[in-house]
């Protein structure tokens, strides 16, 4: 009699047992994971300006700005009684921080007031305070009756400007903050009242909060998930056995991040890794790996249970692995491929997330299939523990509740299909309503210290988020007051006072934006007397102070000391922080900022075009008679304030035109209804033909009105009026890489916008673009993949609908509820798709086994349901309930994942337990060769022995009166009988011939 061959893990091919070799290899690989994970968590980088790809236009502008204005990252410090009337502690703190490591300079509100009230600026204290309100000085406080408490009650602050090296290193920023806290304590400031905010500390505080949130709330999520596993598996050993590989998979994900960074530095010669560094999104990725590994571990435990019930202890671990293979590999590869679509994003956090989420999933499968089978082989589970999870009849059969769900799904599959389609369509409508959030990327919720400090500054002193505007004025435009502005006939050259006027005009328009609390610029230093800065010494003092405060810089070429000839005038607006609960959209703020700045810069460009036009005709702008055309109400005598015509007219009045003012002409006087009045044209031409230039500065948005204006100006020109149309100027491009002296003509005045809000708005746009582009790749790829899994195009397409339903439903609810998304949405997408892949691929794998073994489609659907449903339910409960605690996290990405987790898992249960069985039991699967059982058949099934393909003696299952309850498939294949020739019976005639043949095969497999 042949001896039974040992199972794989029990074999001693290389000497030691295979299980020992596998265990040693696993321990060796995972031994480096804890250290790598800890080092990755300690070396995070959350600086938003590094999140855009280096080639991105906004990233290039930000780098140029940081190269020109090096010390522009600041930390604001204040406390509850830091007022203008009590400046002692603030002065002591400023004195202690002077020369501190990593700090370039210290500025305080009282220092600014002293500067502005001294020569050469000469502002009164009230005027100086007004210029600083919203930046270094807060509003006047009031008593209970609303009466002002005076200037002394205004809160003020200190700004510590960091060196570029310190600002780019979270460790050095942490050291600076420690110096500030220590110096504040030595200055008599209560630590509890100290408030610190500013762009320089965002990365550090976000990284710290993200790390602690992972340890605190992530640890609680793991604990709660393991508790759910203990409840469902009724065994400490089994609960620990599925939790430990899940934790190991999460740790391995972070370790891969760190060791990838080491490989980047060593192999590519980089000083710092580009991809192998953790940010807040990457720090949350281990939770995703943990969840997917926990699902796979629970499925492996249930496969082990079935193997133990069918065959006993010997080889049960190997049979459990064989039952789930290659489904586990397919799930991991599908998930890695889907996550890989994010690697093409312009956002580095999404590239990192896609790369390391996929690598973590693949690594976790290896850890799972190494740890659990080896442990179960070496330390088999007690029989009582197996019986405890073996169902109500202790034979692995479904609970009545799960069985009833399946029966409802397949009996009402038409209704379920209609309901599912309706839900899917509503979900898609909700998805289209999703709107992005332009909060600071992965910002902290209102429970965090950073968010509360930002809100404190915004309410008491001024907002703390800088939004920068840089005016670029070519040096060729400079002139002394005694020089002609039109010397070259090509451009209007400006004195220092005129350039300050330009800066002031832009600054005043920025101040009108509701989300801006205040601004700082060179115009803040404009002398109180106004007018011309005639004195050369005064002009030099103003320029030197602007240079010291980094409000004016001579532009240099990147990586060089060569100057481009361009002067950079910086205007720094303090914008409201987009903390949770604050209704602020950085996309809208960016658009409003551009609308505030662009018309002013355009009016200066229009002046140059008018100047060139006049010089070409032998004239000049100085003392010219200029009239500006506009279109307003019939009785208006001047254009609306802040309109393009008003801006241009005001600029002309300051440019030396005749009489120091321009005339305006209302084009509405030329219209009669929808037509141009010829008589009015004649009268107007008699008045306007004496002007040196009649300027059309803007066109209305109304196309009909624009057409009438074009017709009127053409008729005026034909009547001899010198009409100059500067409403449409050609675009001018110039950058720091092109020297102004080499441009071959007059240099235009340009402006650029940068800062954290601009970057945040760009990140939002790139996130939306990435999600759109990823969907174009993921959906077709997923359809092709599921077609290969199911091995039929139509059924594969239907399966994709079931796979994407949970995520679509979750995102649809978010859209209908008006919930905005940020980078954390990829965590929700990863969890939804990973869960759906796990349940769908395993279900389809068992369904295909049933069909290949000759079962009717309902039989195969029931068999697949019985093998997959218990693990699916337990996994959804453990992951959904466990991750829900993340909703308490102050980090928005974890917070959003926690809110969506339970709903997402419940939607996954609906797709796995209802939609998928309904699809597989439907006539749709007839296309892939799955036959339906005769509808009028009602045959009493005797108990049969169930034999899975490739297994031994099988297991006993009770029979049913339903023809579709034939159980798990026998090894016989469709189209041929499994009975030996000697036991053949006459073929049954009639409508039940096929059914009788199946019953014969099943009974033969049972040993009858």
Short mmCIF file of N, CA and C in Angstrom, two decimals, residues 779-902:
data_model
loop_
_atom_site.label_atom_id
_atom_site.label_comp_id
_atom_site.label_asym_id
_atom_site.label_seq_id
_atom_site.Cartn_x
_atom_site.Cartn_y
_atom_site.Cartn_z
N UNK A 779 -10.65 52.49 -15.82
CA UNK A 779 -11.91 51.82 -16.19
C UNK A 779 -11.71 50.89 -17.39
N UNK A 780 -11.10 51.33 -18.50
CA UNK A 780 -10.87 50.36 -19.58
C UNK A 780 -9.96 49.21 -19.15
N UNK A 781 -8.91 49.52 -18.38
CA UNK A 781 -8.04 48.45 -17.91
C UNK A 781 -8.75 47.47 -17.01
N UNK A 782 -9.62 47.99 -16.15
CA UNK A 782 -10.38 47.13 -15.24
C UNK A 782 -11.35 46.25 -16.03
N UNK A 783 -11.96 46.81 -17.06
CA UNK A 783 -12.87 46.02 -17.89
C UNK A 783 -12.10 44.88 -18.57
N UNK A 784 -10.94 45.21 -19.12
CA UNK A 784 -10.14 44.16 -19.78
C UNK A 784 -9.69 43.10 -18.79
N UNK A 785 -9.29 43.53 -17.58
CA UNK A 785 -8.83 42.57 -16.58
C UNK A 785 -9.96 41.65 -16.13
N UNK A 786 -11.13 42.22 -15.86
CA UNK A 786 -12.25 41.38 -15.39
C UNK A 786 -12.75 40.48 -16.52
N UNK A 787 -12.63 40.92 -17.75
CA UNK A 787 -12.98 40.04 -18.87
C UNK A 787 -12.07 38.82 -18.89
N UNK A 788 -10.80 39.04 -18.57
CA UNK A 788 -9.87 37.91 -18.52
C UNK A 788 -10.16 37.01 -17.33
N UNK A 789 -10.53 37.60 -16.20
CA UNK A 789 -10.85 36.80 -15.01
C UNK A 789 -12.08 35.95 -15.25
N UNK A 790 -13.13 36.58 -15.79
CA UNK A 790 -14.37 35.86 -16.06
C UNK A 790 -14.27 35.05 -17.34
N UNK A 791 -13.42 35.48 -18.22
CA UNK A 791 -13.21 34.87 -19.53
C UNK A 791 -14.43 35.03 -20.44
N UNK A 792 -15.05 36.23 -20.33
CA UNK A 792 -16.12 36.57 -21.26
C UNK A 792 -16.29 38.09 -21.25
N UNK A 793 -16.39 38.74 -22.41
CA UNK A 793 -16.44 40.20 -22.42
C UNK A 793 -17.69 40.79 -21.78
N UNK A 794 -18.87 40.24 -22.09
CA UNK A 794 -20.11 40.81 -21.58
C UNK A 794 -20.23 40.61 -20.08
N UNK A 795 -19.97 39.38 -19.62
CA UNK A 795 -20.05 39.10 -18.20
C UNK A 795 -18.96 39.88 -17.45
N UNK A 796 -17.80 40.02 -18.06
CA UNK A 796 -16.75 40.82 -17.43
C UNK A 796 -17.17 42.27 -17.27
N UNK A 797 -17.88 42.82 -18.26
CA UNK A 797 -18.37 44.18 -18.15
C UNK A 797 -19.37 44.31 -17.01
N UNK A 798 -20.27 43.33 -16.89
CA UNK A 798 -21.23 43.36 -15.79
C UNK A 798 -20.52 43.24 -14.44
N UNK A 799 -19.47 42.45 -14.39
CA UNK A 799 -18.71 42.30 -13.15
C UNK A 799 -18.04 43.60 -12.76
N UNK A 800 -17.56 44.37 -13.75
CA UNK A 800 -16.95 45.67 -13.46
C UNK A 800 -17.97 46.59 -12.81
N UNK A 801 -19.22 46.53 -13.25
CA UNK A 801 -20.26 47.35 -12.63
C UNK A 801 -20.40 47.01 -11.15
N UNK A 802 -20.35 45.71 -10.83
CA UNK A 802 -20.44 45.30 -9.43
C UNK A 802 -19.21 45.72 -8.65
N UNK A 803 -18.04 45.70 -9.29
CA UNK A 803 -16.80 46.07 -8.61
C UNK A 803 -16.78 47.57 -8.30
N UNK A 804 -17.23 48.37 -9.24
CA UNK A 804 -17.16 49.82 -9.07
C UNK A 804 -18.36 50.39 -8.32
N UNK A 805 -19.40 49.58 -8.11
CA UNK A 805 -20.60 50.09 -7.45
C UNK A 805 -20.32 50.63 -6.04
N UNK A 806 -19.58 49.92 -5.18
CA UNK A 806 -19.36 50.46 -3.82
C UNK A 806 -18.69 51.83 -3.83
N UNK A 807 -17.64 51.97 -4.64
CA UNK A 807 -16.94 53.25 -4.68
C UNK A 807 -17.83 54.33 -5.28
N UNK A 808 -18.54 53.99 -6.37
CA UNK A 808 -19.43 54.96 -6.99
C UNK A 808 -20.53 55.39 -6.02
N UNK A 809 -21.06 54.44 -5.27
CA UNK A 809 -22.12 54.75 -4.31
C UNK A 809 -21.59 55.67 -3.21
N UNK A 810 -20.40 55.37 -2.71
CA UNK A 810 -19.82 56.19 -1.65
C UNK A 810 -19.53 57.60 -2.14
N UNK A 811 -18.89 57.70 -3.30
CA UNK A 811 -18.59 59.02 -3.84
C UNK A 811 -19.85 59.77 -4.23
N UNK A 812 -20.86 59.01 -4.69
CA UNK A 812 -22.13 59.65 -5.03
C UNK A 812 -22.81 60.25 -3.82
N UNK A 813 -22.78 59.54 -2.70
CA UNK A 813 -23.35 60.09 -1.47
C UNK A 813 -22.59 61.34 -1.05
N UNK A 814 -21.26 61.30 -1.18
CA UNK A 814 -20.46 62.49 -0.86
C UNK A 814 -20.85 63.66 -1.77
N UNK A 815 -21.07 63.37 -3.04
CA UNK A 815 -21.47 64.43 -3.96
C UNK A 815 -22.84 65.00 -3.64
N UNK A 816 -23.81 64.12 -3.36
CA UNK A 816 -25.14 64.59 -3.03
C UNK A 816 -25.14 65.36 -1.71
N UNK A 817 -24.28 64.97 -0.77
CA UNK A 817 -24.22 65.64 0.53
C UNK A 817 -23.40 66.92 0.49
N UNK A 818 -22.76 67.21 -0.64
CA UNK A 818 -21.97 68.42 -0.75
C UNK A 818 -20.63 68.35 -0.05
N UNK A 819 -20.14 67.13 0.21
CA UNK A 819 -18.84 66.97 0.86
C UNK A 819 -17.74 67.20 -0.17
N UNK A 820 -16.81 68.08 0.15
CA UNK A 820 -15.71 68.35 -0.77
C UNK A 820 -14.55 67.41 -0.49
N UNK A 821 -13.78 67.14 -1.51
CA UNK A 821 -12.69 66.17 -1.37
C UNK A 821 -11.35 66.84 -1.56
N UNK A 822 -10.31 66.22 -0.99
CA UNK A 822 -8.95 66.64 -1.22
C UNK A 822 -8.11 65.41 -1.54
N UNK A 823 -6.82 65.44 -1.27
CA UNK A 823 -5.96 64.31 -1.61
C UNK A 823 -6.39 63.02 -0.94
N UNK A 824 -7.08 63.12 0.20
CA UNK A 824 -7.52 61.92 0.91
C UNK A 824 -8.50 61.07 0.14
N UNK A 825 -9.05 61.58 -0.95
CA UNK A 825 -10.02 60.80 -1.70
C UNK A 825 -9.38 59.56 -2.31
N UNK A 826 -8.07 59.59 -2.56
CA UNK A 826 -7.43 58.41 -3.14
C UNK A 826 -7.37 57.27 -2.12
N UNK A 827 -7.36 57.59 -0.82
CA UNK A 827 -7.43 56.55 0.19
C UNK A 827 -8.79 55.88 0.15
N UNK A 828 -9.84 56.68 0.01
CA UNK A 828 -11.19 56.12 -0.11
C UNK A 828 -11.30 55.27 -1.36
N UNK A 829 -10.76 55.77 -2.47
CA UNK A 829 -10.80 55.01 -3.73
C UNK A 829 -10.02 53.71 -3.60
N UNK A 830 -8.85 53.76 -2.98
CA UNK A 830 -8.05 52.55 -2.82
C UNK A 830 -8.74 51.51 -1.96
N UNK A 831 -9.36 51.95 -0.87
CA UNK A 831 -10.07 51.01 0.00
C UNK A 831 -11.27 50.40 -0.72
N UNK A 832 -12.02 51.25 -1.44
CA UNK A 832 -13.19 50.75 -2.14
C UNK A 832 -12.85 49.75 -3.23
N UNK A 833 -11.87 50.06 -4.04
CA UNK A 833 -11.49 49.16 -5.12
C UNK A 833 -10.82 47.90 -4.59
N UNK A 834 -9.96 48.04 -3.58
CA UNK A 834 -9.29 46.87 -3.02
C UNK A 834 -10.28 45.89 -2.41
N UNK A 835 -11.26 46.39 -1.65
CA UNK A 835 -12.29 45.53 -1.07
C UNK A 835 -13.11 44.85 -2.15
N UNK A 836 -13.49 45.62 -3.16
CA UNK A 836 -14.30 45.06 -4.24
C UNK A 836 -13.52 44.02 -5.03
N UNK A 837 -12.24 44.28 -5.29
CA UNK A 837 -11.42 43.28 -5.99
C UNK A 837 -11.38 41.97 -5.20
N UNK A 838 -11.17 42.07 -3.90
CA UNK A 838 -11.04 40.87 -3.08
C UNK A 838 -12.29 40.01 -3.15
N UNK A 839 -13.43 40.61 -2.96
CA UNK A 839 -14.67 39.82 -2.96
C UNK A 839 -15.04 39.34 -4.35
N UNK A 840 -14.86 40.19 -5.37
CA UNK A 840 -15.29 39.82 -6.72
C UNK A 840 -14.40 38.74 -7.32
N UNK A 841 -13.10 38.87 -7.19
CA UNK A 841 -12.19 37.91 -7.82
C UNK A 841 -12.34 36.53 -7.18
N UNK A 842 -12.44 36.47 -5.86
CA UNK A 842 -12.61 35.18 -5.20
C UNK A 842 -13.96 34.56 -5.56
N UNK A 843 -14.99 35.39 -5.63
CA UNK A 843 -16.31 34.85 -5.99
C UNK A 843 -16.29 34.30 -7.42
N UNK A 844 -15.73 35.08 -8.33
CA UNK A 844 -15.69 34.63 -9.73
C UNK A 844 -14.84 33.38 -9.88
N UNK A 845 -13.74 33.30 -9.12
CA UNK A 845 -12.90 32.11 -9.21
C UNK A 845 -13.67 30.86 -8.81
N UNK A 846 -14.43 30.92 -7.72
CA UNK A 846 -15.21 29.75 -7.30
C UNK A 846 -16.37 29.48 -8.24
N UNK A 847 -16.94 30.54 -8.78
CA UNK A 847 -18.03 30.35 -9.74
C UNK A 847 -17.53 29.63 -10.99
N UNK A 848 -16.37 30.04 -11.47
CA UNK A 848 -15.82 29.38 -12.66
C UNK A 848 -15.49 27.92 -12.37
N UNK A 849 -15.02 27.62 -11.16
CA UNK A 849 -14.77 26.22 -10.82
C UNK A 849 -16.05 25.41 -10.87
N UNK A 850 -17.12 26.00 -10.38
CA UNK A 850 -18.39 25.29 -10.42
C UNK A 850 -18.88 25.04 -11.83
N UNK A 851 -18.76 26.07 -12.68
CA UNK A 851 -19.21 25.92 -14.07
C UNK A 851 -18.36 24.89 -14.80
N UNK A 852 -17.06 24.91 -14.58
CA UNK A 852 -16.18 23.96 -15.24
C UNK A 852 -16.42 22.53 -14.77
N UNK A 853 -16.93 22.40 -13.54
CA UNK A 853 -17.23 21.07 -13.01
C UNK A 853 -18.60 20.58 -13.43
N UNK A 854 -19.38 21.39 -14.15
CA UNK A 854 -20.65 20.92 -14.67
C UNK A 854 -21.87 21.35 -13.89
N UNK A 855 -21.77 22.32 -12.99
CA UNK A 855 -22.95 22.75 -12.24
C UNK A 855 -23.77 23.74 -13.06
N UNK A 856 -25.07 23.77 -12.73
CA UNK A 856 -25.91 24.83 -13.27
C UNK A 856 -25.43 26.16 -12.70
N UNK A 857 -25.80 27.24 -13.38
CA UNK A 857 -25.29 28.54 -12.94
C UNK A 857 -25.76 28.92 -11.54
N UNK A 858 -27.00 28.54 -11.19
CA UNK A 858 -27.44 28.84 -9.83
C UNK A 858 -26.71 27.98 -8.82
N UNK A 859 -26.42 26.74 -9.19
CA UNK A 859 -25.64 25.88 -8.30
C UNK A 859 -24.25 26.47 -8.09
N UNK A 860 -23.62 26.89 -9.17
CA UNK A 860 -22.28 27.47 -9.08
C UNK A 860 -22.30 28.77 -8.28
N UNK A 861 -23.34 29.58 -8.49
CA UNK A 861 -23.44 30.83 -7.74
C UNK A 861 -23.60 30.56 -6.25
N UNK A 862 -24.42 29.54 -5.91
CA UNK A 862 -24.62 29.20 -4.49
C UNK A 862 -23.33 28.65 -3.88
N UNK A 863 -22.64 27.79 -4.60
CA UNK A 863 -21.40 27.23 -4.09
C UNK A 863 -20.37 28.34 -3.85
N UNK A 864 -20.21 29.27 -4.81
CA UNK A 864 -19.27 30.38 -4.64
C UNK A 864 -19.67 31.27 -3.48
N UNK A 865 -20.96 31.47 -3.33
CA UNK A 865 -21.44 32.28 -2.22
C UNK A 865 -21.10 31.64 -0.88
N UNK A 866 -21.29 30.32 -0.79
CA UNK A 866 -21.02 29.62 0.45
C UNK A 866 -19.54 29.69 0.81
N UNK A 867 -18.66 29.66 -0.18
CA UNK A 867 -17.23 29.68 0.11
C UNK A 867 -16.71 31.09 0.42
N UNK A 868 -17.39 32.12 -0.07
CA UNK A 868 -16.84 33.49 0.04
C UNK A 868 -17.58 34.39 1.02
N UNK A 869 -18.88 34.17 1.21
CA UNK A 869 -19.69 35.13 1.96
C UNK A 869 -19.24 35.32 3.41
N UNK A 870 -18.95 34.25 4.19
CA UNK A 870 -18.58 34.48 5.60
C UNK A 870 -17.36 35.38 5.75
N UNK A 871 -16.32 35.14 4.98
CA UNK A 871 -15.12 35.97 5.07
C UNK A 871 -15.41 37.40 4.61
N UNK A 872 -16.26 37.53 3.59
CA UNK A 872 -16.61 38.86 3.10
C UNK A 872 -17.31 39.67 4.18
N UNK A 873 -18.26 39.04 4.87
CA UNK A 873 -18.99 39.74 5.93
C UNK A 873 -18.06 40.12 7.08
N UNK A 874 -17.24 39.18 7.53
CA UNK A 874 -16.34 39.47 8.65
C UNK A 874 -15.33 40.56 8.28
N UNK A 875 -14.80 40.49 7.07
CA UNK A 875 -13.84 41.51 6.65
C UNK A 875 -14.45 42.89 6.58
N UNK A 876 -15.67 42.97 6.04
CA UNK A 876 -16.33 44.27 5.95
C UNK A 876 -16.59 44.86 7.33
N UNK A 877 -17.01 44.02 8.28
CA UNK A 877 -17.26 44.50 9.63
C UNK A 877 -15.95 44.95 10.30
N UNK A 878 -14.92 44.12 10.19
CA UNK A 878 -13.65 44.45 10.86
C UNK A 878 -13.03 45.71 10.28
N UNK A 879 -13.03 45.84 8.97
CA UNK A 879 -12.42 47.00 8.34
C UNK A 879 -13.30 48.23 8.48
N UNK A 880 -14.59 48.07 8.20
CA UNK A 880 -15.49 49.21 8.25
C UNK A 880 -15.61 49.81 9.64
N UNK A 881 -15.86 48.96 10.64
CA UNK A 881 -16.00 49.47 12.01
C UNK A 881 -14.65 49.91 12.55
N UNK A 882 -13.59 49.16 12.24
CA UNK A 882 -12.28 49.51 12.75
C UNK A 882 -11.80 50.86 12.26
N UNK A 883 -11.91 51.13 10.97
CA UNK A 883 -11.41 52.38 10.41
C UNK A 883 -12.31 53.56 10.72
N UNK A 884 -13.50 53.32 11.22
CA UNK A 884 -14.40 54.43 11.53
C UNK A 884 -13.82 55.35 12.58
N UNK A 885 -12.98 54.84 13.47
CA UNK A 885 -12.41 55.70 14.52
C UNK A 885 -11.50 56.76 13.93
N UNK A 886 -11.06 56.59 12.68
CA UNK A 886 -10.22 57.60 12.05
C UNK A 886 -10.98 58.90 11.84
N UNK A 887 -12.31 58.84 11.91
CA UNK A 887 -13.10 60.07 11.79
C UNK A 887 -12.78 61.06 12.90
N UNK A 888 -12.20 60.59 13.99
CA UNK A 888 -11.82 61.46 15.11
C UNK A 888 -10.46 62.12 14.90
N UNK A 889 -9.77 61.75 13.83
CA UNK A 889 -8.43 62.28 13.60
C UNK A 889 -8.50 63.74 13.15
N UNK A 890 -7.55 64.58 13.58
CA UNK A 890 -7.52 65.96 13.11
C UNK A 890 -6.96 66.11 11.70
N UNK A 891 -6.31 65.07 11.18
CA UNK A 891 -5.76 65.12 9.82
C UNK A 891 -6.89 64.80 8.84
N UNK A 892 -7.14 65.71 7.92
CA UNK A 892 -8.34 65.60 7.09
C UNK A 892 -8.36 64.35 6.23
N UNK A 893 -7.21 63.90 5.73
CA UNK A 893 -7.21 62.70 4.89
C UNK A 893 -7.65 61.48 5.69
N UNK A 894 -7.16 61.33 6.92
CA UNK A 894 -7.60 60.22 7.78
C UNK A 894 -9.04 60.42 8.21
N UNK A 895 -9.40 61.66 8.47
CA UNK A 895 -10.77 61.97 8.88
C UNK A 895 -11.78 61.56 7.80
N UNK A 896 -11.47 61.89 6.56
CA UNK A 896 -12.37 61.53 5.46
C UNK A 896 -12.43 60.03 5.26
N UNK A 897 -11.30 59.34 5.40
CA UNK A 897 -11.30 57.89 5.28
C UNK A 897 -12.15 57.26 6.37
N UNK A 898 -12.05 57.80 7.59
CA UNK A 898 -12.86 57.26 8.68
C UNK A 898 -14.34 57.46 8.46
N UNK A 899 -14.72 58.60 7.93
CA UNK A 899 -16.14 58.86 7.67
C UNK A 899 -16.68 57.93 6.59
N UNK A 900 -15.87 57.69 5.57
CA UNK A 900 -16.34 56.89 4.43
C UNK A 900 -16.22 55.40 4.64
N UNK A 901 -15.39 54.95 5.60
CA UNK A 901 -15.03 53.54 5.68
C UNK A 901 -16.24 52.63 5.88
N UNK A 902 -17.06 52.91 6.88
CA UNK A 902 -18.17 52.01 7.19
C UNK A 902 -19.18 51.98 6.05
#
